[in-house]
Short mmCIF file of C-alpha atoms in Angstrom, two decimals:
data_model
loop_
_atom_site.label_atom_id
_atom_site.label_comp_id
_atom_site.label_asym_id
_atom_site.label_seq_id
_atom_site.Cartn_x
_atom_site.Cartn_y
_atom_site.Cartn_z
CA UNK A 15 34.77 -60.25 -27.11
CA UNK A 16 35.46 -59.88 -30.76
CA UNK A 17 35.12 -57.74 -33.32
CA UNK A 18 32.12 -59.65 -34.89
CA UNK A 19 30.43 -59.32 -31.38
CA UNK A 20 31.46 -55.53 -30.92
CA UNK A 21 29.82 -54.62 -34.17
CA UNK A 22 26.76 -56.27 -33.14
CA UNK A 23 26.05 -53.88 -29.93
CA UNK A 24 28.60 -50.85 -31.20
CA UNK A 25 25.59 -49.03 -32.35
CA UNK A 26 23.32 -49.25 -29.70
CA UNK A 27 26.06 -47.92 -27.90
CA UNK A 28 26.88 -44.99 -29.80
CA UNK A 29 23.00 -44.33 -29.54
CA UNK A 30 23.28 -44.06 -25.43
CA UNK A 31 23.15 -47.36 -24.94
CA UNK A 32 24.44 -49.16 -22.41
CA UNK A 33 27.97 -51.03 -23.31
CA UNK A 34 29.66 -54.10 -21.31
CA UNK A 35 32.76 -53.85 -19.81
CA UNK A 36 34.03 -55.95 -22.07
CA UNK A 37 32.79 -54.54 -25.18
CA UNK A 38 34.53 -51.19 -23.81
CA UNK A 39 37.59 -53.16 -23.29
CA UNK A 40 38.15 -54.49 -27.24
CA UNK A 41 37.29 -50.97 -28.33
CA UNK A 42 40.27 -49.65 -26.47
CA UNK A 43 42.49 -52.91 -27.90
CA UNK A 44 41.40 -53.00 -31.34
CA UNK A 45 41.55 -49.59 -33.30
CA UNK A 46 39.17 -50.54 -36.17
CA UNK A 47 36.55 -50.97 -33.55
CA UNK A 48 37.25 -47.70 -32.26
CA UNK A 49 37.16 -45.82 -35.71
CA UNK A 50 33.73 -47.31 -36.02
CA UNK A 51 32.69 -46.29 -32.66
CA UNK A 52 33.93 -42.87 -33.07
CA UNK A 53 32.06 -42.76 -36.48
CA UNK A 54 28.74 -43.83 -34.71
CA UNK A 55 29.20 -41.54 -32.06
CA UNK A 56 29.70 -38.18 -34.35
CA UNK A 57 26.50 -39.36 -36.25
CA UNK A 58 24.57 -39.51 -33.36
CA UNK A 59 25.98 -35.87 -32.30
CA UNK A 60 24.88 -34.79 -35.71
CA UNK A 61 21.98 -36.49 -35.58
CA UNK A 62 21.10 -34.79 -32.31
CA UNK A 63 21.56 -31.31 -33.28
CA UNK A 64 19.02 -31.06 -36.57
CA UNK A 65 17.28 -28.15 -36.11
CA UNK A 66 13.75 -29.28 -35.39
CA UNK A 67 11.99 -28.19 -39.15
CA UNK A 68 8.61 -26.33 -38.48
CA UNK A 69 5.83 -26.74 -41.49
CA UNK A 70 4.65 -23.57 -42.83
CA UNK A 71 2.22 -21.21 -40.74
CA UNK A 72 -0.15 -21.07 -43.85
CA UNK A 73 -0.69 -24.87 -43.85
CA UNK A 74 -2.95 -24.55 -40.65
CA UNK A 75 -5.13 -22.17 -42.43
CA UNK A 76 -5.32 -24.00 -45.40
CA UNK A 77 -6.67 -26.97 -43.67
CA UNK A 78 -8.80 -25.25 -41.30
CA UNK A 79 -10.74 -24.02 -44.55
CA UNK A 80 -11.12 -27.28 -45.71
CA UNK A 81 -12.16 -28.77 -42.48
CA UNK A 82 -14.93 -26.00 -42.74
CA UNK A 83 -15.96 -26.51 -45.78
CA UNK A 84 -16.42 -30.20 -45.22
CA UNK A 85 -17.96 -29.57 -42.01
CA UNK A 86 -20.76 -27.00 -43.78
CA UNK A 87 -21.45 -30.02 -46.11
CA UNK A 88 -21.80 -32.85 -43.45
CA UNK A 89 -23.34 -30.56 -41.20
CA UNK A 90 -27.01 -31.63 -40.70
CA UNK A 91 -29.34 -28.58 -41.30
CA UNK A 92 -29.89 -25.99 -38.14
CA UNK A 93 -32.86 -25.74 -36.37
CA UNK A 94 -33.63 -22.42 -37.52
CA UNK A 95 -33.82 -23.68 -40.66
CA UNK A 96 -36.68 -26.18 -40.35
CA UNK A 97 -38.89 -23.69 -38.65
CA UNK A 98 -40.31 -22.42 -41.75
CA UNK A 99 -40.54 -26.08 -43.04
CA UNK A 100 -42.61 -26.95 -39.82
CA UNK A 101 -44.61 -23.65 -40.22
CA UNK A 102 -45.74 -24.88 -44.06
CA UNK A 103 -46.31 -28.33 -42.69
CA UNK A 104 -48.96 -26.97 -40.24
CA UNK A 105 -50.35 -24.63 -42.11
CA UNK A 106 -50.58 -27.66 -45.01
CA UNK A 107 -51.90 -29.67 -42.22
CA UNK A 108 -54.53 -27.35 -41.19
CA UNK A 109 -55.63 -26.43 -44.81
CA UNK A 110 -56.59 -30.37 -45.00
CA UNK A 111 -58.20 -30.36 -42.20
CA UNK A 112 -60.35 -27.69 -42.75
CA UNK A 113 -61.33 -28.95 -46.23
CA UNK A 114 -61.88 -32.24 -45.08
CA UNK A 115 -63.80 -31.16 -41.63
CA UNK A 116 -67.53 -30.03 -42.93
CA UNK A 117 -67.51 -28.35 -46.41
CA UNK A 118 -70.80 -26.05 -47.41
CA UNK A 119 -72.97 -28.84 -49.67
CA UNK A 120 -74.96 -27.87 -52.05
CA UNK A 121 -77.90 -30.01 -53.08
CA UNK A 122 -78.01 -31.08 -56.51
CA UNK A 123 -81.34 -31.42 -57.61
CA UNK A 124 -83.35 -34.43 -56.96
CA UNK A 125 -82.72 -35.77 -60.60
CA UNK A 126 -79.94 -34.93 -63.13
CA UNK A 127 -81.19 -34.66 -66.23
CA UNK A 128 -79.61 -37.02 -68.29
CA UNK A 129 -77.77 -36.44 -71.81
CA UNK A 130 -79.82 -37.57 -74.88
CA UNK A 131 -76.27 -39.76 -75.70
CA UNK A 132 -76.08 -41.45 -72.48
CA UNK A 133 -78.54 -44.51 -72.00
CA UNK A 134 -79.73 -45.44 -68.56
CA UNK A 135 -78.20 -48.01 -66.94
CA UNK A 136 -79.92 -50.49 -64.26
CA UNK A 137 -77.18 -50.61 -61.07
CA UNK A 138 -77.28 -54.31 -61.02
CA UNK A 139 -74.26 -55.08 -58.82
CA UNK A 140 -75.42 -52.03 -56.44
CA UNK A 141 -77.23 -53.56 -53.40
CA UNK A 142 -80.98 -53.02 -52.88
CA UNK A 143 -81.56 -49.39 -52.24
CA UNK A 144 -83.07 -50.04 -48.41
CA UNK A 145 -80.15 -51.86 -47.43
CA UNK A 146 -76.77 -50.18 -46.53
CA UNK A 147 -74.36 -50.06 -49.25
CA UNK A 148 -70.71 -51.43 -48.69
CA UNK A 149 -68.36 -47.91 -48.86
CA UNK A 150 -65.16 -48.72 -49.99
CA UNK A 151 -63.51 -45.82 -48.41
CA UNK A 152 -63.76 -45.86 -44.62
CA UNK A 153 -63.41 -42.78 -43.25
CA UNK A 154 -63.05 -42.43 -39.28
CA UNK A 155 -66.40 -40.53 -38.54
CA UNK A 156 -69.34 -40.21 -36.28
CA UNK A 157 -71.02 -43.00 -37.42
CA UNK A 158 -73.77 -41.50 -39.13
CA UNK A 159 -77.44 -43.31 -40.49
CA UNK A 160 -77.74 -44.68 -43.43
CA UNK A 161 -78.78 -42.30 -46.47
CA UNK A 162 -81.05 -43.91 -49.18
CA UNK A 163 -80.16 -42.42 -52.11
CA UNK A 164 -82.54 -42.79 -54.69
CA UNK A 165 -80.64 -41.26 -58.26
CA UNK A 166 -79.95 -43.70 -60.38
CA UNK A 167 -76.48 -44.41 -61.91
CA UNK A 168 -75.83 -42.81 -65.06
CA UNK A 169 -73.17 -44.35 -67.51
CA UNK A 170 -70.07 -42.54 -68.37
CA UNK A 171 -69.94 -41.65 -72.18
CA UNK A 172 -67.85 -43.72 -74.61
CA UNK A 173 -67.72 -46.84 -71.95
CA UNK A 174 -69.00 -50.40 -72.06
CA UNK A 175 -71.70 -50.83 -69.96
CA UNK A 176 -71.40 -53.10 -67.13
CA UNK A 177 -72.07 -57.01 -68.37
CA UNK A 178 -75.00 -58.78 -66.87
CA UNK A 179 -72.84 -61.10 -65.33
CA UNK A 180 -69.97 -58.90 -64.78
CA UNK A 181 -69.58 -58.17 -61.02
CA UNK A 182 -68.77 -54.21 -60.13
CA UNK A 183 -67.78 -52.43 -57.44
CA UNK A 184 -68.91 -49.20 -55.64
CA UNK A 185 -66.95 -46.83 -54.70
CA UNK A 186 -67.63 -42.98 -52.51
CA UNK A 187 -65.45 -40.84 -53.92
CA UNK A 188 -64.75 -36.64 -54.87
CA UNK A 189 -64.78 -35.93 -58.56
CA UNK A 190 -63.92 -32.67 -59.46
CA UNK A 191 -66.82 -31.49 -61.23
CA UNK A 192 -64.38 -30.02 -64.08
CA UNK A 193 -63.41 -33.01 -64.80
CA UNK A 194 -67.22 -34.42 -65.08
CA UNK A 195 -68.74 -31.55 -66.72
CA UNK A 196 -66.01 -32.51 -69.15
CA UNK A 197 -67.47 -36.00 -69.51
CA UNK A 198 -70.74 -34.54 -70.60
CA UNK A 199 -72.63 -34.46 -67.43
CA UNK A 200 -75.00 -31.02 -67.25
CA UNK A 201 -74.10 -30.21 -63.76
CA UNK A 202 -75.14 -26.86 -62.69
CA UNK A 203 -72.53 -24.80 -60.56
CA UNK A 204 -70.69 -21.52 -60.45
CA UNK A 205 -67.40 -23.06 -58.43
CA UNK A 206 -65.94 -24.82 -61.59
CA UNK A 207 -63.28 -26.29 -59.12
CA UNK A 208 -65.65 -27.74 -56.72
CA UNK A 209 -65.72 -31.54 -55.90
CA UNK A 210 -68.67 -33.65 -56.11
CA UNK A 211 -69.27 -36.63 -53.78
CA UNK A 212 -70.25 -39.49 -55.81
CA UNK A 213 -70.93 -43.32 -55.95
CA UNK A 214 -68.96 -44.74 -58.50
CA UNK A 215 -69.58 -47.92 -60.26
CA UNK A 216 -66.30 -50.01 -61.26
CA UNK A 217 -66.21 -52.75 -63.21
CA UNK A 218 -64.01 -56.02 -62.85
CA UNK A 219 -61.58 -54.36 -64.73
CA UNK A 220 -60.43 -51.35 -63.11
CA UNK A 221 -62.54 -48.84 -65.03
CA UNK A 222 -65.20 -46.89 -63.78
CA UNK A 223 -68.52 -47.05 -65.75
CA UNK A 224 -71.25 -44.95 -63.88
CA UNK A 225 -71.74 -42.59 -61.40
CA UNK A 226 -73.89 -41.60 -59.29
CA UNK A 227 -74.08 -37.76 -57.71
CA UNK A 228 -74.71 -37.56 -54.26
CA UNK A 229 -73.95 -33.48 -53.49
CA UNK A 230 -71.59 -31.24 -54.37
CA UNK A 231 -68.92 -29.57 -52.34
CA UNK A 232 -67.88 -25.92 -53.12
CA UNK A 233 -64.81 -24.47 -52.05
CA UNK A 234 -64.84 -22.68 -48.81
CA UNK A 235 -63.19 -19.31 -49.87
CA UNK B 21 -10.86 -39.46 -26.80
CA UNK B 22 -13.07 -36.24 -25.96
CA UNK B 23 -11.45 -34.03 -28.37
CA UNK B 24 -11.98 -36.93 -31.03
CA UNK B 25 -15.29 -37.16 -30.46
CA UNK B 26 -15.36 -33.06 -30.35
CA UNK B 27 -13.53 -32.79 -33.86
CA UNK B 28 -15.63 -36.21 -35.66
CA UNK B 29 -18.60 -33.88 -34.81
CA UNK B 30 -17.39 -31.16 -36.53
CA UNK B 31 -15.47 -28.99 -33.68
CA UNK B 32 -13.24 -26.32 -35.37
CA UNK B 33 -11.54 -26.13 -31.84
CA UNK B 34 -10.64 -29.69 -31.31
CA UNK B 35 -9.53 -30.33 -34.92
CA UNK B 36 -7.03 -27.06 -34.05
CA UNK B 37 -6.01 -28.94 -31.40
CA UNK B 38 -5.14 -32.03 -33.17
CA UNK B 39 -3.60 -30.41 -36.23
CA UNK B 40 -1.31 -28.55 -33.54
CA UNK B 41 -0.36 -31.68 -31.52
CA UNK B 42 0.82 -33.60 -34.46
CA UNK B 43 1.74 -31.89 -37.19
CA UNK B 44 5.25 -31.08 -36.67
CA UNK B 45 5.61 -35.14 -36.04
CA UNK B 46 3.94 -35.32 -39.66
CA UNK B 47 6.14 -32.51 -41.02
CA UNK B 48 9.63 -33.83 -39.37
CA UNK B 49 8.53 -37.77 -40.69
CA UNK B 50 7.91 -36.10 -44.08
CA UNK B 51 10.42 -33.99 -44.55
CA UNK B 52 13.14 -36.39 -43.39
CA UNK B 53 12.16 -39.00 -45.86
CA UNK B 54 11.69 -36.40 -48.63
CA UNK B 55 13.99 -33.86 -48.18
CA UNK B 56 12.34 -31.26 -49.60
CA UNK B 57 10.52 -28.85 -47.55
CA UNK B 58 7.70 -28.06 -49.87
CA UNK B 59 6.76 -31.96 -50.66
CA UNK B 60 6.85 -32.42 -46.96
CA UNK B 61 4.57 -29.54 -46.31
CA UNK B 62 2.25 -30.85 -49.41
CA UNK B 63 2.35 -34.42 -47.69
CA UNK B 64 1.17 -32.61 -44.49
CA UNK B 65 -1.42 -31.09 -46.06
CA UNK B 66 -2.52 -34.04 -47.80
CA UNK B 67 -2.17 -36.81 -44.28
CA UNK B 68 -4.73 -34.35 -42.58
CA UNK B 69 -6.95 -33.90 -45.43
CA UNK B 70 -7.44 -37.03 -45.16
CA UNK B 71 -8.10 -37.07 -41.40
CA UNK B 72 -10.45 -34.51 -42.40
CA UNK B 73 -12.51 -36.84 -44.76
CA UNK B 74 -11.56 -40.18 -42.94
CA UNK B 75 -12.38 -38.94 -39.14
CA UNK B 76 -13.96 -42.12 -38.69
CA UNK B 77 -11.45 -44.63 -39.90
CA UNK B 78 -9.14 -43.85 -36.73
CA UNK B 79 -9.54 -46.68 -34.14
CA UNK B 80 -8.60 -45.42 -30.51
CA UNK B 81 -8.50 -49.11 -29.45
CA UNK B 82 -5.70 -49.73 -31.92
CA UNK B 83 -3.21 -47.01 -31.17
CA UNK B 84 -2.62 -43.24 -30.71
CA UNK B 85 -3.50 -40.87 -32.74
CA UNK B 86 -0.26 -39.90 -33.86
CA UNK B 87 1.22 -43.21 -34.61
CA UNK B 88 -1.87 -43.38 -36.89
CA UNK B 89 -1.09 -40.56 -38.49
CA UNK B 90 2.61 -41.36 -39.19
CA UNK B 91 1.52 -44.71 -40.90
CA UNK B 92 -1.03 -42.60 -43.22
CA UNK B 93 1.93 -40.20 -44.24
CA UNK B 94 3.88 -43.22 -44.59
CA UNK B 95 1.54 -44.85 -47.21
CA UNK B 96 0.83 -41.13 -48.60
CA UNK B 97 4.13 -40.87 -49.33
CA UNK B 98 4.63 -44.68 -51.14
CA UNK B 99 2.11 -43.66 -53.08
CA UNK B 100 3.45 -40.53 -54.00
CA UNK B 101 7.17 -42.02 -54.20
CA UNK B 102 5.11 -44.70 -57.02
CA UNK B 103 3.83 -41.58 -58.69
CA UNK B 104 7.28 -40.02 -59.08
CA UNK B 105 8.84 -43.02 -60.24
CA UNK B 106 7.13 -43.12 -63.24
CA UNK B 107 8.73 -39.54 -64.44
CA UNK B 108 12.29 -38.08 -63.80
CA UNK B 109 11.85 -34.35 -64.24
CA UNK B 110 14.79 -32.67 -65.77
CA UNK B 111 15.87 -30.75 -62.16
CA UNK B 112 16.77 -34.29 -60.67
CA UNK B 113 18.83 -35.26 -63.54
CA UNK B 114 21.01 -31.82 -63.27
CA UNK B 115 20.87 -32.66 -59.28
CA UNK B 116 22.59 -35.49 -59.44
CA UNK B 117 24.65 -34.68 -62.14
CA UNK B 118 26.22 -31.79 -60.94
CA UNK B 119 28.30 -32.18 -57.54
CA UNK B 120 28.06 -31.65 -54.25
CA UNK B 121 28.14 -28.00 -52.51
CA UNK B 122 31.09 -27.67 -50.67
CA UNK B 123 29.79 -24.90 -48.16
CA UNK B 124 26.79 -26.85 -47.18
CA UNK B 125 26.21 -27.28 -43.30
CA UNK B 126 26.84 -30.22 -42.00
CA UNK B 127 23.11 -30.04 -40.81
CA UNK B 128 22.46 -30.31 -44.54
CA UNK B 129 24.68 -32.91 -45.42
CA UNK B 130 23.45 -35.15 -42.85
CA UNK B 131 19.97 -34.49 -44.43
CA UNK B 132 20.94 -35.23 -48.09
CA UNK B 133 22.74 -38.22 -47.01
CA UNK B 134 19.32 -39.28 -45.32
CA UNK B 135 17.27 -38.29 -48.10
CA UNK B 136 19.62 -40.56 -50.40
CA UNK B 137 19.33 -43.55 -48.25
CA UNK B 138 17.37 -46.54 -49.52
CA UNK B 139 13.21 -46.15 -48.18
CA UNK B 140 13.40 -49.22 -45.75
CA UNK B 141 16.82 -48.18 -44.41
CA UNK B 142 15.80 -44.07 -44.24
CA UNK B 143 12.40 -45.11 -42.77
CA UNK B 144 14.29 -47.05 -39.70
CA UNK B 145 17.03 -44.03 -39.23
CA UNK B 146 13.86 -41.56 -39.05
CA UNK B 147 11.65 -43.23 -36.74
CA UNK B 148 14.56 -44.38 -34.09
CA UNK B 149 17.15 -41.92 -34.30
CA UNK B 150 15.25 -38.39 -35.33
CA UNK B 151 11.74 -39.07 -33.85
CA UNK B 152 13.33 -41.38 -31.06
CA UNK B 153 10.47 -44.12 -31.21
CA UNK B 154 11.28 -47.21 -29.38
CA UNK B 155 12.04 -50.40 -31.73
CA UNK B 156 8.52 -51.85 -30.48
CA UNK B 157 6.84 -48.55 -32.02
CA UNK B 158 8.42 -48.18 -35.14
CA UNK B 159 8.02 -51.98 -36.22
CA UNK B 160 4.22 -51.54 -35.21
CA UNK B 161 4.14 -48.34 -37.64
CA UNK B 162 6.37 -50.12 -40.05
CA UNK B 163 4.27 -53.57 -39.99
CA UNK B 164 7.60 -55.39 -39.55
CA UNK B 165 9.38 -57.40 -37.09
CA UNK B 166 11.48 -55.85 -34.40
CA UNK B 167 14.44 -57.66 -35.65
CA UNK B 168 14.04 -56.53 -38.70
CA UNK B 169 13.92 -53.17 -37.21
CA UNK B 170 16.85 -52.89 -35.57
CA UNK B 171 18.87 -54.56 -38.50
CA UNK B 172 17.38 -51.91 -41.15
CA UNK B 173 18.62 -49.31 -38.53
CA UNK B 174 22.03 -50.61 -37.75
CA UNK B 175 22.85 -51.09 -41.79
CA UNK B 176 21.38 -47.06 -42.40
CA UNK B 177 23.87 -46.28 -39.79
CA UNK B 178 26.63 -48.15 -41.01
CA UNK B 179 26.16 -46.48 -45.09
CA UNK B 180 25.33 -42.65 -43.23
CA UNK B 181 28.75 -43.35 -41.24
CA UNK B 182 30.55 -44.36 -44.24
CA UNK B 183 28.72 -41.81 -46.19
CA UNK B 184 29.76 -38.81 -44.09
CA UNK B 185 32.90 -40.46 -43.56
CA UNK B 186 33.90 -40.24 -47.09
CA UNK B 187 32.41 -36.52 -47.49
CA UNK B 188 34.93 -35.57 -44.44
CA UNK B 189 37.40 -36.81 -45.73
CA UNK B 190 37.33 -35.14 -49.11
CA UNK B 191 36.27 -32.15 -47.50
CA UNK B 192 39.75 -32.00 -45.73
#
């Protein structure tokens, strides 16, 4: 062996490694090697006895704060806290229900008198009155016989009136009868926020130009 | 891979239990290649911080935990080394101006003389010869071959021998 080779395994060596007899033979012939084995070997001693450093206590704290803190963000809400969420869903749920179930009518009188601005309309795209009408709204009910309804439609102020060869549409639908007393029609009730039921005529474009009442729903408290 | 699980769904227990499994691997690997005990603590801090945020981007498949963890301080503290290149605050310049302590420990010596070793080389003497990994680990951590390994280690030995060497010497 030479000193080229000795180098090459003179560290694993002074590590703990295992050496050849050989290799221990040069180092005990050639003094150079044996300086550099020596010098290996205290580093490794020195090496070996570092006191093992400890990181400081308050570092653990620290991070289990922020692991907390993260962990409150991530956190998907408790169940304790969508009970009250569930309670106001039901109670939401229920409040439609109720509203929706049979509301106290209240006939309107067999013909609304109509305002001295509005003219009378004829319902031309409305079907004959002894046939059912098409309902645009389908609502999952008892199925119920057809109700002739004999009150005319009565144009909505400040609109165009239907075309004679403009096709409409019908539509059953809840006005709030604020918002049609507003529109000029003499409606006569003491529940201002009440909803009427009513057929309303739409024409091709979008906009409603008559309606017709059919009764009028007062709140229930 | 239970307490994994246990701290990725936000168990204060299990992340206690990591923390005190590997920090003191952390805090040796960081302080070694710092040499200051406060930067190493701040590296700590900021490798499980990042656990914290990142508990998904650990891969059980692809290695332990802790040799994981050791390759984020390593990158957290390239970063910070490219950080602190930029600047050379004042107390490093009257550092290495002014000269050595004489009644250092030896224990200390050995550390400086690590500290002041080139990354590539320090990073080889730290992982084999402090935290005793095998030359298969530490190239996996390092992303290098094992050759290369083992050469980075046996030329840190060779300039700590000299190093220490020459301090003995004057010393006497």
């Amino acid at each position: 062996m030479n000193c080229r080779q000795f180098k090459g395994d003179i560290i694993e060596w002074a590590r703990g490694g295992r050496i050849s007899a050989d290799a221990r033979n040069h180092a005990r012939s050639c003094r150079e090697c044996w300086n550099l084995f020596e010098e290996q070997s205290l580093l490794s001693e020195r090496e070996r006895s570092l006191d093992v450093p400890q990181a400081p206590p308050e570092l653990e704290a620290t991070l289990l704060d922020e692991f907390l803190r993260v962990r409150r963000v991530r956190r998907p809400r408790a169940p304790w806290v969508l009970v009250p969420l569930a309670v106001a869903v039901v109670l939401l749920l229920a409040f439609m229900l109720n509203k929706t179930a049979s509301p106290p009518t209240v006939r309107i009188p067999s013909r609304i008198p109509t305002p001295p601005a509005i003219a009378k309309m004829t319902p031309t795209p409305a079907p004959p009155p002894d046939t059912p009408r098409p309902v645009a709204i389908a609502r999952p009910r008892k199925p119920r016989m057809p109700q002739v309804i004999e009150e005319p439609f009565v144009q909505i102020p400040y609109t165009q009136p239907l075309a004679p060869w403009e096709r409409g549409q019908i539509m059953r639908m809840e006005l709030p009868v604020a918002a049609l007393i507003a529109q000029g029609f003499p409606i006569a009730t003491s529940d201002a926020g009440a909803a009427a039921r009513a057929d309303v005529l739409i024409g091709e474009d979008g906009r409603a130009r008559a309606v017709r009442l059919i009764s009028i729903s007062e709140r229930s408290n | 891979m239970d307490l994994l699980r246990r701290f990725r769904d936000g168990d204060r227990d299990a992340f206690t239990s990591i923390y005190r499994a590997h920090h003191p691997a952390v805090f040796r690997f960081a302080l070694y290649m710092t040499g200051d005990r406060n930067r190493a603590a701040d590296v700590t801090q900021d490798v499980f911080v990042w656990l914290i945020h990142h508990a998904e981007s650990y891969d059980p498949a692809r290695g332990e935990l802790g040799a994981f963890l050791l390759g984020v301080t390593r990158k957290i503290l390239q970063r910070a080394n490219s950080d602190a290149r930029r600047f050379v605050p004042f107390a490093d310049v009257r550092e290495t101006a002014a000269p050595a302590q004489r009644d250092e420990s030896e224990a200390d010596e050995l550390r400086r003389a690590i500290a002041a070793l080139p990354e590539r080389y320090r990073e080889a003497v730290v992982l084999c010869d402090l935290e005793e990994k095998s030359y298969e680990e530490a190239a996996s951590l390092l992303d290098c071959a094992l050759g290369t390994v083992r050469s980075r280690l046996h030329r840190a030995r060779e300039l700590l021998g000299r190093k220490l060497k020459a301090r003995q010497g004057c010393s006497v």
